[in-house]
Amino acid sequence: VHLVESGGGLVQAGGSLRLSCAAFGVNDGALSWDDYSIGWFRQAPGKEREGVSCISISRGRTYYTDSVKGRFTIFADNAKNTVDLQMVSLKPEDTAVYYCAASRLGCSFSEYSMPEWGKGTLVTVSP
């Protein structure tokens, strides 16, 4: 599977951005889009990569790290094989490169459990 992120940019604190992750090659023989869980991770300068949110495509279950609960919403468009991350009330500490990742083993906030990765999109939140 090939993942491509889009939607990053520069925004002022309190603003909103919507990131999108497009997945290609997910319907391949015995596998289908429903087999995947898609997660969003981020890596701020000088910090380790952290899990932000994840969605199980087949079950529709969503997960969020505590720091983004109530501000970020993850949702899937199963017709387009995309997973978007709507971010509101952004804070400077949300500044990071945001990555989407895919797994057929369920959602995880451990990057080692997500074998497929996009190249990332930069989100910068100014004070």
XYZ file of C-alpha atoms in Angstrom:
127
model
C 0.000 0.000 0.000
C 1.185 3.499 -0.853
C 0.170 6.440 1.366
C 0.181 10.106 0.402
C -0.517 12.907 2.880
C -1.724 16.377 1.990
C -3.178 19.453 3.646
C -0.360 20.691 5.827
C 0.559 24.337 6.076
C 0.982 27.357 8.281
C -1.841 28.434 10.562
C -2.193 30.730 13.549
C -2.938 29.393 16.980
C -6.645 28.745 17.320
C -6.988 28.012 13.648
C -7.917 24.842 11.784
C -6.412 22.527 9.226
C -7.574 19.361 7.570
C -5.075 16.704 6.628
C -5.834 13.954 4.173
C -4.220 10.563 3.694
C -4.865 8.837 0.376
C -4.160 5.120 0.178
C -3.264 3.426 -3.073
C -2.999 -0.271 -3.749
C -5.201 -1.314 -0.837
C -7.526 -3.441 -2.942
C -5.016 -6.046 -4.005
C -6.203 -9.579 -4.484
C -7.223 -10.978 -1.127
C -6.798 -7.650 0.671
C -9.204 -4.749 0.746
C -9.559 -1.316 2.286
C -11.604 -2.826 5.121
C -8.600 -4.854 6.242
C -6.671 -1.752 7.250
C -6.358 0.553 10.178
C -5.030 4.013 9.388
C -3.230 6.106 11.925
C -1.921 9.639 12.079
C 1.393 10.245 13.807
C 3.447 13.368 14.263
C 7.026 14.250 14.956
C 7.973 17.626 16.328
C 11.518 18.956 16.027
C 13.797 17.228 18.510
C 11.071 14.876 19.707
C 10.106 11.302 19.105
C 7.299 10.380 16.766
C 3.986 10.015 18.585
C 0.636 8.550 17.696
C -2.142 11.116 17.367
C -5.219 9.298 16.118
C -6.239 6.068 14.459
C -9.288 4.560 12.812
C -10.197 0.961 12.181
C -11.739 1.003 8.721
C -13.905 -2.091 9.144
C -15.212 -1.243 12.610
C -15.152 2.529 12.366
C -13.634 2.745 15.824
C -11.504 5.799 16.478
C -8.720 6.505 18.922
C -7.058 9.732 20.023
C -4.119 10.616 22.167
C -5.124 12.684 25.181
C -3.561 15.928 23.973
C -5.809 16.142 20.907
C -9.101 14.795 22.259
C -11.902 17.232 21.576
C -9.829 19.116 18.996
C -9.000 16.539 16.329
C -11.419 14.296 14.467
C -10.440 11.371 12.272
C -12.770 9.989 9.643
C -12.607 7.770 6.608
C -14.095 8.117 3.165
C -14.394 4.485 2.166
C -15.391 5.317 -1.397
C -12.156 7.231 -1.929
C -9.832 5.196 0.325
C -8.893 8.306 2.259
C -8.606 9.124 5.943
C -8.807 12.756 6.984
C -7.737 14.407 10.197
C -9.715 17.539 10.977
C -7.785 19.700 13.427
C -9.317 22.690 15.201
C -8.172 24.948 18.016
C -4.602 24.337 16.976
C -1.799 25.155 19.367
C 1.868 25.909 18.739
C 2.709 22.572 20.342
C 0.827 20.845 17.504
C 3.606 21.946 15.171
C 5.117 18.826 13.632
C 5.455 16.729 10.541
C 2.307 14.636 10.366
C 2.460 11.149 8.919
C -0.212 8.645 8.100
C 0.478 4.974 8.553
C -1.335 1.752 7.785
C -1.565 -1.632 9.393
C -3.591 -4.784 8.866
C -3.191 -5.694 12.532
C -5.391 -3.019 14.049
C -4.823 0.428 15.471
C -1.715 1.166 17.449
C 0.086 4.264 18.635
C 3.350 2.390 18.400
C 5.100 3.284 15.194
C 6.673 -0.175 15.189
C 3.220 -1.720 14.755
C 2.471 0.287 11.619
C 4.456 -1.109 8.688
C 3.342 1.280 5.947
C 4.100 5.017 6.022
C 3.619 8.122 3.973
C 6.298 10.776 3.614
C 4.593 13.297 5.852
C 3.173 16.788 5.649
C 4.340 19.743 7.725
C 1.963 21.577 10.039
C 3.210 24.802 11.565
C 1.132 26.629 14.160
C 2.301 30.151 14.923
C 1.625 31.767 18.322
